[in-house]
Coordinates of C-alpha atoms in Angstrom, one line a residue:
Chain A
M1 CA 73.9 204.4 35.7
R2 CA 77.2 205.9 36.6
Y3 CA 78.6 208.3 34.1
L4 CA 82.1 209.7 33.6
Y5 CA 82.5 212.9 31.6
H6 CA 85.8 212.8 30.0
L7 CA 88.0 213.5 27.1
P8 CA 89.8 210.4 25.5
L9 CA 93.3 211.8 25.7
S10 CA 92.9 213.7 29.0
P11 CA 95.4 211.9 31.4
F12 CA 93.2 212.7 34.4
S13 CA 90.2 211.1 32.8
R14 CA 92.3 208.1 31.9
K15 CA 93.3 207.8 35.5
V16 CA 89.7 207.7 36.8
R17 CA 88.8 205.2 34.0
L18 CA 91.6 202.9 35.3
L19 CA 90.4 203.3 39.0
L20 CA 86.8 202.5 38.1
A21 CA 87.8 199.5 36.0
E22 CA 90.3 198.2 38.6
K23 CA 87.5 198.5 41.3
R24 CA 85.0 196.8 38.8
L25 CA 82.6 199.6 38.9
P26 CA 80.6 199.9 35.7
F27 CA 80.3 203.2 34.0
E28 CA 79.5 204.9 30.8
L29 CA 81.6 207.4 29.1
R30 CA 80.3 210.8 28.0
V31 CA 82.6 213.0 25.9
E32 CA 82.6 216.6 27.3
K33 CA 84.0 219.2 25.1
V34 CA 85.2 221.5 27.9
W35 CA 86.1 224.4 25.7
E36 CA 82.4 224.9 24.8
R37 CA 81.7 225.6 28.5
R38 CA 78.3 224.0 28.5
S39 CA 76.1 225.5 31.3
E40 CA 74.6 222.1 32.4
Y41 CA 78.2 220.8 32.8
L42 CA 79.3 223.8 34.7
D43 CA 76.6 223.1 37.1
L44 CA 78.1 219.8 37.8
N45 CA 81.6 221.0 37.9
P46 CA 82.2 224.8 38.1
A47 CA 85.8 224.5 37.2
G48 CA 84.8 223.2 33.8
T49 CA 87.4 220.5 33.7
V50 CA 87.3 216.9 33.0
P51 CA 86.7 214.4 34.4
T52 CA 83.6 214.5 36.5
L53 CA 82.0 211.4 37.9
L54 CA 78.2 211.5 38.1
E55 CA 76.8 208.8 40.5
D56 CA 73.5 207.0 39.9
G57 CA 72.1 209.0 42.9
G58 CA 73.0 212.2 41.4
L59 CA 76.2 213.1 43.5
A60 CA 78.6 214.9 41.0
I61 CA 82.3 214.5 41.9
P62 CA 84.6 216.8 40.0
D63 CA 88.5 216.6 39.8
S64 CA 90.4 213.3 39.4
S65 CA 92.1 213.5 42.7
V66 CA 88.8 214.3 44.5
I67 CA 87.2 211.3 42.5
A68 CA 90.1 209.0 43.7
E69 CA 89.5 209.9 47.3
Y70 CA 85.8 209.4 47.0
L71 CA 86.2 206.0 45.2
E72 CA 88.6 204.8 48.0
E73 CA 86.0 205.8 50.7
A74 CA 82.9 204.7 48.9
Y75 CA 84.2 201.4 47.4
P76 CA 87.0 200.2 49.8
D77 CA 86.8 196.5 48.7
T78 CA 89.7 196.9 46.3
P79 CA 91.9 199.3 48.2
L80 CA 94.3 201.3 46.0
L81 CA 96.0 203.5 48.7
G82 CA 97.5 200.9 51.0
R83 CA 96.7 200.3 54.7
G84 CA 99.1 202.1 56.9
H85 CA 100.2 205.7 57.0
P86 CA 103.6 205.4 55.3
E87 CA 102.0 203.4 52.4
R88 CA 99.2 205.9 52.0
V89 CA 101.5 208.9 52.2
E90 CA 103.7 207.4 49.6
A91 CA 100.9 206.5 47.2
R92 CA 99.4 209.8 47.5
R93 CA 102.9 211.6 47.1
L94 CA 103.4 209.8 43.9
A95 CA 100.0 210.4 42.6
A96 CA 100.4 214.1 43.3
W97 CA 103.8 213.9 41.5
F98 CA 102.5 212.4 38.2
D99 CA 99.3 214.7 38.4
G100 CA 101.3 217.8 39.1
K101 CA 105.0 217.7 38.3
F102 CA 105.0 215.1 35.5
H103 CA 101.8 216.7 33.9
A104 CA 103.1 220.2 34.1
E105 CA 106.7 219.3 32.9
V106 CA 106.0 216.7 30.3
T107 CA 102.3 215.9 29.3
D108 CA 101.1 219.5 29.2
R109 CA 104.0 220.4 27.0
L110 CA 103.9 217.5 24.7
L111 CA 100.2 216.6 24.4
G112 CA 99.1 220.1 25.3
E113 CA 101.1 221.7 22.5
K114 CA 100.7 219.1 19.9
Y115 CA 97.1 218.0 20.3
M116 CA 95.0 220.2 22.6
K117 CA 96.0 223.5 21.1
R118 CA 94.9 222.2 17.5
L119 CA 91.7 220.7 19.0
T120 CA 90.7 223.9 20.6
G121 CA 92.0 226.2 17.9
R122 CA 94.7 228.0 19.9
G123 CA 97.3 228.0 17.3
N124 CA 100.6 226.1 16.6
P125 CA 103.0 224.3 19.0
D126 CA 105.5 226.3 20.8
A127 CA 109.0 224.9 20.0
G128 CA 110.5 225.9 23.3
A129 CA 107.7 224.1 25.3
L130 CA 108.2 220.9 23.1
R131 CA 112.0 221.0 23.8
A132 CA 111.4 221.4 27.5
G133 CA 108.9 218.6 27.6
Y134 CA 111.2 216.1 25.8
A135 CA 114.1 217.1 28.2
A136 CA 111.8 216.4 31.2
L137 CA 110.5 213.1 29.8
G138 CA 113.8 211.1 30.1
P139 CA 114.5 211.7 33.8
Q140 CA 110.8 211.0 34.5
L141 CA 111.0 207.6 32.9
D142 CA 114.3 206.9 34.7
Y143 CA 112.5 207.8 38.0
I144 CA 109.6 205.4 37.2
G145 CA 112.1 202.7 36.2
W146 CA 114.1 203.1 39.4
L147 CA 110.9 203.0 41.6
S148 CA 109.6 199.9 39.9
E149 CA 112.9 198.0 40.1
T150 CA 113.2 198.9 43.8
R151 CA 109.7 198.1 44.9
T152 CA 107.7 195.9 42.4
W153 CA 105.0 198.6 42.0
L154 CA 105.7 202.4 42.1
A155 CA 104.6 203.1 45.7
G156 CA 105.4 199.7 47.2
S157 CA 104.7 196.0 46.9
A158 CA 101.1 196.5 45.8
I159 CA 99.7 198.2 42.8
S160 CA 98.2 201.6 43.9
L161 CA 96.8 205.0 42.8
A162 CA 100.5 205.9 42.1
D163 CA 100.8 203.3 39.2
F164 CA 97.5 204.3 37.7
A165 CA 98.4 208.1 37.9
A166 CA 101.6 207.5 36.1
A167 CA 100.2 205.0 33.6
A168 CA 97.5 207.5 32.7
Q169 CA 100.0 210.2 31.8
L170 CA 102.2 207.8 29.8
S171 CA 99.3 206.2 28.0
A172 CA 98.1 209.5 26.6
L173 CA 101.6 210.3 25.5
D174 CA 102.0 206.8 24.0
Y175 CA 98.8 207.2 22.0
I176 CA 100.4 210.1 20.1
G177 CA 103.6 208.4 19.8
E178 CA 105.8 210.4 22.1
I179 CA 107.4 207.6 24.1
D180 CA 110.4 205.8 22.7
W181 CA 110.3 202.8 25.0
R182 CA 113.7 201.5 23.8
T183 CA 115.4 204.4 25.9
A184 CA 113.7 203.1 29.1
P185 CA 113.7 199.4 29.6
A186 CA 112.9 199.4 33.3
A187 CA 109.9 201.7 32.9
K188 CA 108.8 199.8 29.9
E189 CA 108.8 196.5 31.9
W190 CA 106.6 198.2 34.6
Y191 CA 104.2 199.7 32.0
A192 CA 103.9 196.3 30.3
R193 CA 102.7 194.9 33.6
V194 CA 100.1 197.7 34.2
K195 CA 99.0 197.7 30.5
S196 CA 98.3 193.8 30.7
R197 CA 95.7 194.2 33.5
P198 CA 92.1 193.9 32.5
C199 CA 91.3 197.5 33.7
F200 CA 93.5 198.8 30.8
R201 CA 91.4 197.3 28.1
G202 CA 89.1 200.3 27.7
L203 CA 92.1 202.7 27.1
L204 CA 93.8 200.4 24.6
A205 CA 90.6 200.2 22.6
D206 CA 90.3 204.1 22.3
R207 CA 90.6 205.6 19.0
V208 CA 90.6 209.5 18.7
P209 CA 89.2 210.9 15.4
G210 CA 92.2 212.2 13.3
I211 CA 95.0 210.5 15.2
T212 CA 96.1 207.0 14.7
P213 CA 98.2 205.6 17.5
P214 CA 101.5 203.8 16.9
A215 CA 101.2 200.0 16.2
H216 CA 102.6 199.2 19.7
Y217 CA 100.0 201.2 21.5
A218 CA 97.5 198.5 22.0
D219 CA 100.2 195.7 21.9
L220 CA 100.5 194.0 25.1
D221 CA 103.9 192.5 24.0
F222 CA 105.4 195.8 22.6
Chain B
M1 CA 109.1 217.2 67.8
R2 CA 107.1 217.7 64.8
Y3 CA 108.6 220.0 62.1
L4 CA 107.1 221.8 59.2
Y5 CA 109.6 222.9 56.5
H6 CA 108.0 226.0 54.9
L7 CA 108.4 229.4 53.4
P8 CA 106.5 232.2 55.2
L9 CA 104.6 233.4 52.2
S10 CA 103.9 230.0 50.5
P11 CA 100.2 229.7 50.5
F12 CA 100.5 225.9 50.7
S13 CA 102.7 226.1 53.9
R14 CA 100.2 228.5 55.3
K15 CA 97.3 226.0 54.6
V16 CA 99.1 223.3 56.6
R17 CA 100.1 225.7 59.5
L18 CA 96.4 226.5 59.8
L19 CA 95.3 222.8 59.7
L20 CA 97.9 221.8 62.4
A21 CA 96.9 224.6 64.6
E22 CA 93.1 224.0 64.2
K23 CA 93.9 220.4 65.1
R24 CA 95.9 221.7 68.1
L25 CA 99.1 219.7 67.0
P26 CA 102.2 221.3 68.2
F27 CA 105.0 221.8 65.6
E28 CA 108.1 223.9 64.9
L29 CA 108.6 225.8 61.7
R30 CA 111.9 225.5 59.6
V31 CA 112.4 227.8 56.8
E32 CA 113.4 225.9 53.6
K33 CA 115.0 227.8 50.8
V34 CA 113.8 225.4 48.1
W35 CA 115.7 227.2 45.3
E36 CA 119.0 225.9 47.0
R37 CA 117.8 222.3 46.4
R38 CA 119.5 221.1 49.6
S39 CA 120.2 217.3 49.2
E40 CA 119.0 216.5 52.8
Y41 CA 115.7 218.1 51.9
L42 CA 115.3 216.4 48.5
D43 CA 115.7 213.1 50.5
L44 CA 112.5 214.1 52.5
N45 CA 110.6 215.5 49.4
P46 CA 112.1 214.7 46.0
A47 CA 109.7 217.3 44.4
G48 CA 111.8 219.9 46.4
T49 CA 108.7 222.0 47.2
V50 CA 107.3 223.4 50.5
P51 CA 105.7 222.3 52.8
T52 CA 107.0 219.0 54.0
L53 CA 105.8 217.8 57.4
L54 CA 108.3 215.7 59.4
E55 CA 106.6 213.7 62.1
D56 CA 108.3 212.8 65.4
G57 CA 108.8 209.2 64.4
G58 CA 110.5 210.2 61.2
L59 CA 107.7 209.9 58.6
A60 CA 108.1 212.7 56.0
I61 CA 105.0 213.9 54.4
P62 CA 105.5 216.1 51.3
D63 CA 102.8 218.2 49.4
S64 CA 100.0 220.1 51.3
S65 CA 97.2 218.0 49.8
V66 CA 98.9 214.8 50.9
I67 CA 99.6 216.3 54.3
A68 CA 95.9 217.3 54.6
E69 CA 94.8 213.8 53.9
Y70 CA 97.3 212.3 56.3
L71 CA 96.3 214.7 59.2
E72 CA 92.6 213.8 58.6
E73 CA 93.5 210.2 59.0
A74 CA 96.0 210.3 61.7
Y75 CA 94.3 212.9 63.8
P76 CA 90.6 212.6 63.3
D77 CA 89.4 214.3 66.5
T78 CA 88.9 217.6 64.8
P79 CA 87.4 216.6 61.5
L80 CA 88.0 219.1 58.7
L81 CA 86.5 217.2 55.8
G82 CA 82.9 216.4 57.1
R83 CA 81.3 213.0 57.6
G84 CA 79.2 212.1 54.6
H85 CA 80.3 211.6 51.0
P86 CA 78.7 214.9 49.7
E87 CA 80.2 217.0 52.4
R88 CA 83.6 215.4 51.8
V89 CA 83.5 215.8 48.0
E90 CA 82.5 219.4 48.3
A91 CA 85.3 220.2 50.9
R92 CA 87.9 218.5 48.7
R93 CA 86.5 220.0 45.5
L94 CA 86.9 223.6 46.9
A95 CA 90.4 222.7 48.4
A96 CA 91.4 221.6 44.8
W97 CA 89.8 224.8 43.4
F98 CA 91.8 227.0 45.8
D99 CA 95.1 225.1 45.5
G100 CA 94.8 224.6 41.7
K101 CA 92.7 227.2 39.9
F102 CA 92.9 230.1 42.5
H103 CA 96.6 229.7 42.8
A104 CA 97.3 229.3 39.2
E105 CA 95.1 232.3 38.1
V106 CA 95.7 234.7 41.0
T107 CA 98.5 233.9 43.6
D108 CA 101.1 232.6 41.3
R109 CA 100.6 235.6 39.0
L110 CA 100.7 238.3 41.8
L111 CA 102.8 236.8 44.7
G112 CA 104.9 234.8 42.1
E113 CA 105.7 237.6 39.8
K114 CA 106.1 240.4 42.6
Y115 CA 107.7 238.5 45.5
M116 CA 109.1 234.9 44.5
K117 CA 110.7 236.2 41.3
R118 CA 112.6 238.8 43.1
L119 CA 113.5 236.4 46.0
T120 CA 114.9 233.8 43.7
G121 CA 116.6 236.2 41.3
R122 CA 114.4 235.5 38.4
G123 CA 114.0 239.0 37.0
N124 CA 111.2 241.6 36.9
P125 CA 107.5 241.0 37.1
D126 CA 105.7 240.4 33.9
A127 CA 103.0 243.0 33.2
G128 CA 100.7 240.8 31.4
A129 CA 100.7 238.1 34.2
L130 CA 100.0 240.8 36.8
R131 CA 97.1 242.2 34.6
A132 CA 95.6 238.6 34.3
G133 CA 96.1 238.0 38.1
Y134 CA 94.1 241.2 39.0
A135 CA 91.4 240.3 36.5
A136 CA 91.0 236.9 37.9
L137 CA 91.1 238.0 41.6
G138 CA 87.6 239.8 41.4
P139 CA 85.5 236.9 40.3
Q140 CA 87.3 234.7 42.8
L141 CA 86.5 237.0 45.7
D142 CA 82.8 237.0 44.5
Y143 CA 82.7 233.3 44.4
I144 CA 84.1 233.1 48.0
G145 CA 81.4 235.8 49.0
W146 CA 78.6 233.8 47.3
L147 CA 79.7 230.5 48.9
S148 CA 80.0 232.0 52.5
E149 CA 76.7 233.8 52.3
T150 CA 74.9 230.7 50.9
R151 CA 76.4 228.2 53.4
T152 CA 78.0 229.9 56.5
W153 CA 81.4 228.3 55.7
L154 CA 82.6 227.7 52.2
A155 CA 81.8 224.0 51.8
G156 CA 78.9 223.9 54.2
S157 CA 77.6 224.4 57.7
A158 CA 81.0 223.7 59.3
I159 CA 84.5 225.0 58.8
S160 CA 86.6 222.7 56.7
L161 CA 89.7 222.2 54.6
A162 CA 88.1 224.5 52.0
D163 CA 88.1 227.5 54.3
F164 CA 91.7 226.9 55.2
A165 CA 92.8 226.4 51.6
A166 CA 91.1 229.7 50.6
A167 CA 92.3 231.7 53.6
A168 CA 95.9 230.5 53.0
Q169 CA 95.9 231.9 49.5
L170 CA 94.2 235.2 50.5
S171 CA 96.4 235.6 53.6
A172 CA 99.6 235.4 51.5
L173 CA 98.2 238.1 49.0
D174 CA 96.8 240.2 51.8
Y175 CA 100.5 240.2 53.4
I176 CA 101.8 241.8 50.3
G177 CA 98.8 244.3 50.2
E178 CA 97.2 242.8 47.2
I179 CA 93.5 242.5 48.5
D180 CA 91.3 245.6 48.5
W181 CA 88.6 244.3 50.9
R182 CA 86.4 247.3 50.2
T183 CA 85.5 245.7 46.8
A184 CA 84.4 242.4 48.3
P185 CA 82.2 242.8 51.6
A186 CA 80.9 239.3 51.6
A187 CA 84.4 237.7 51.3
K188 CA 85.7 240.2 53.8
E189 CA 83.1 239.1 56.4
W190 CA 84.0 235.4 55.9
Y191 CA 87.8 236.2 56.0
A192 CA 87.3 238.1 59.3
R193 CA 85.6 235.1 60.8
V194 CA 88.6 232.6 59.8
K195 CA 91.0 235.2 60.8
S196 CA 89.7 235.6 64.3
R197 CA 90.1 231.9 65.1
P198 CA 93.1 231.0 67.4
C199 CA 94.7 228.8 64.6
F200 CA 95.4 232.0 62.5
R201 CA 97.5 233.8 65.2
G202 CA 100.8 232.3 63.9
L203 CA 100.2 233.6 60.4
L204 CA 99.3 237.1 61.6
A205 CA 102.5 237.3 63.6
D206 CA 104.5 236.5 60.6
R207 CA 107.0 239.1 59.4
V208 CA 109.0 238.6 56.2
P209 CA 112.4 240.4 55.8
G210 CA 112.1 243.3 53.5
I211 CA 108.2 243.4 53.2
T212 CA 106.1 245.1 55.7
P213 CA 102.4 244.1 55.6
P214 CA 99.6 246.8 55.3
A215 CA 98.3 247.8 58.7
H216 CA 95.1 245.8 58.4
Y217 CA 97.0 242.5 57.8
A218 CA 97.0 241.5 61.5
D219 CA 93.9 243.6 62.6
L220 CA 91.1 241.4 63.4
D221 CA 88.6 244.3 62.9
F222 CA 89.9 245.5 59.5

């Protein structure tokens, strides 16, 4: 069996769940409480982060961007990076944008301060970080809206790693009720299309102990 | 002509310079003062970071990890990721380690606080960040030493992206005199081997206005 070590609200874990499901690769989820720094897990992934994919044959693949490249090479039937150099550069550029810039400026500040700090006993949310996160979210939603209106999907005419990287960040924030979709109609239209794909069902069925998502979280017609 | 927009002490720019030189791809350097947020540059790379590679035909490739994947696909003659899945996973895992964890825990704290803050007029170094950076450097050098003694090169028996990612971070820190090589003999032996390669010559010839590197910086027998 293929296992994915994850945390339910980790956007990087969510990205890999979407990629696996879109490529129709069966897997089982295993929750990994990374703050416990379990030695068996550190053997699989010395960085101690989630996700880590463990293949049936024993190959352990840490880091969501490393997993994405591996899945593209090992299971090329449903290509998620495009074919030519310009398409692949653009899909990877945007995946790096959402994994890096969006996560640092928005997700880490909002989800990190409000949820992960409490979960790992690191104190109360920092008000300045929350303000900066909210200030960065608007322009990011505008950028997603602009890309999706210009190109159908974020990186071009086909759905790609870029869409899943962005949707993973947004879905984690949406679970804790941090996205006001009324302010971003173009991004909402794109997100509704991603959310309606079969690969998204697992994420929409998630329930995290102690946090009830808003009613629209799992609603395909939100 | 192929252009690389860079900053001399940016470890990510240095990584791409090493990859281009190792693959014997000619290029010209253009210094990009990213804090000026030049609109022509933001057209090439909306994230506004260095490096960005501009190919002869006009294709702009931002982000050092996106550039690394592009170079591997476009110029496969000197492979720097290995052939099989396990080798490629390990080379990418370690590249992500040095780009992410090493940079955040060490380079960003030491180079960022001591040099980039002054360059961009953002005040004085933060003493706590410097202490944390020094504390993280030792274990990182031990890890590099352990990997290189176990495997010849960091990811296995052949030189790979992992070695260039690590050497890029270390070379930027070495330029500002932050590495005490006497404390890390195994990492030093590995670094001496990387540094002796022809691809490293450009980095060793670098001189940044206002900062003279220590005498050993360009010395192959340090």
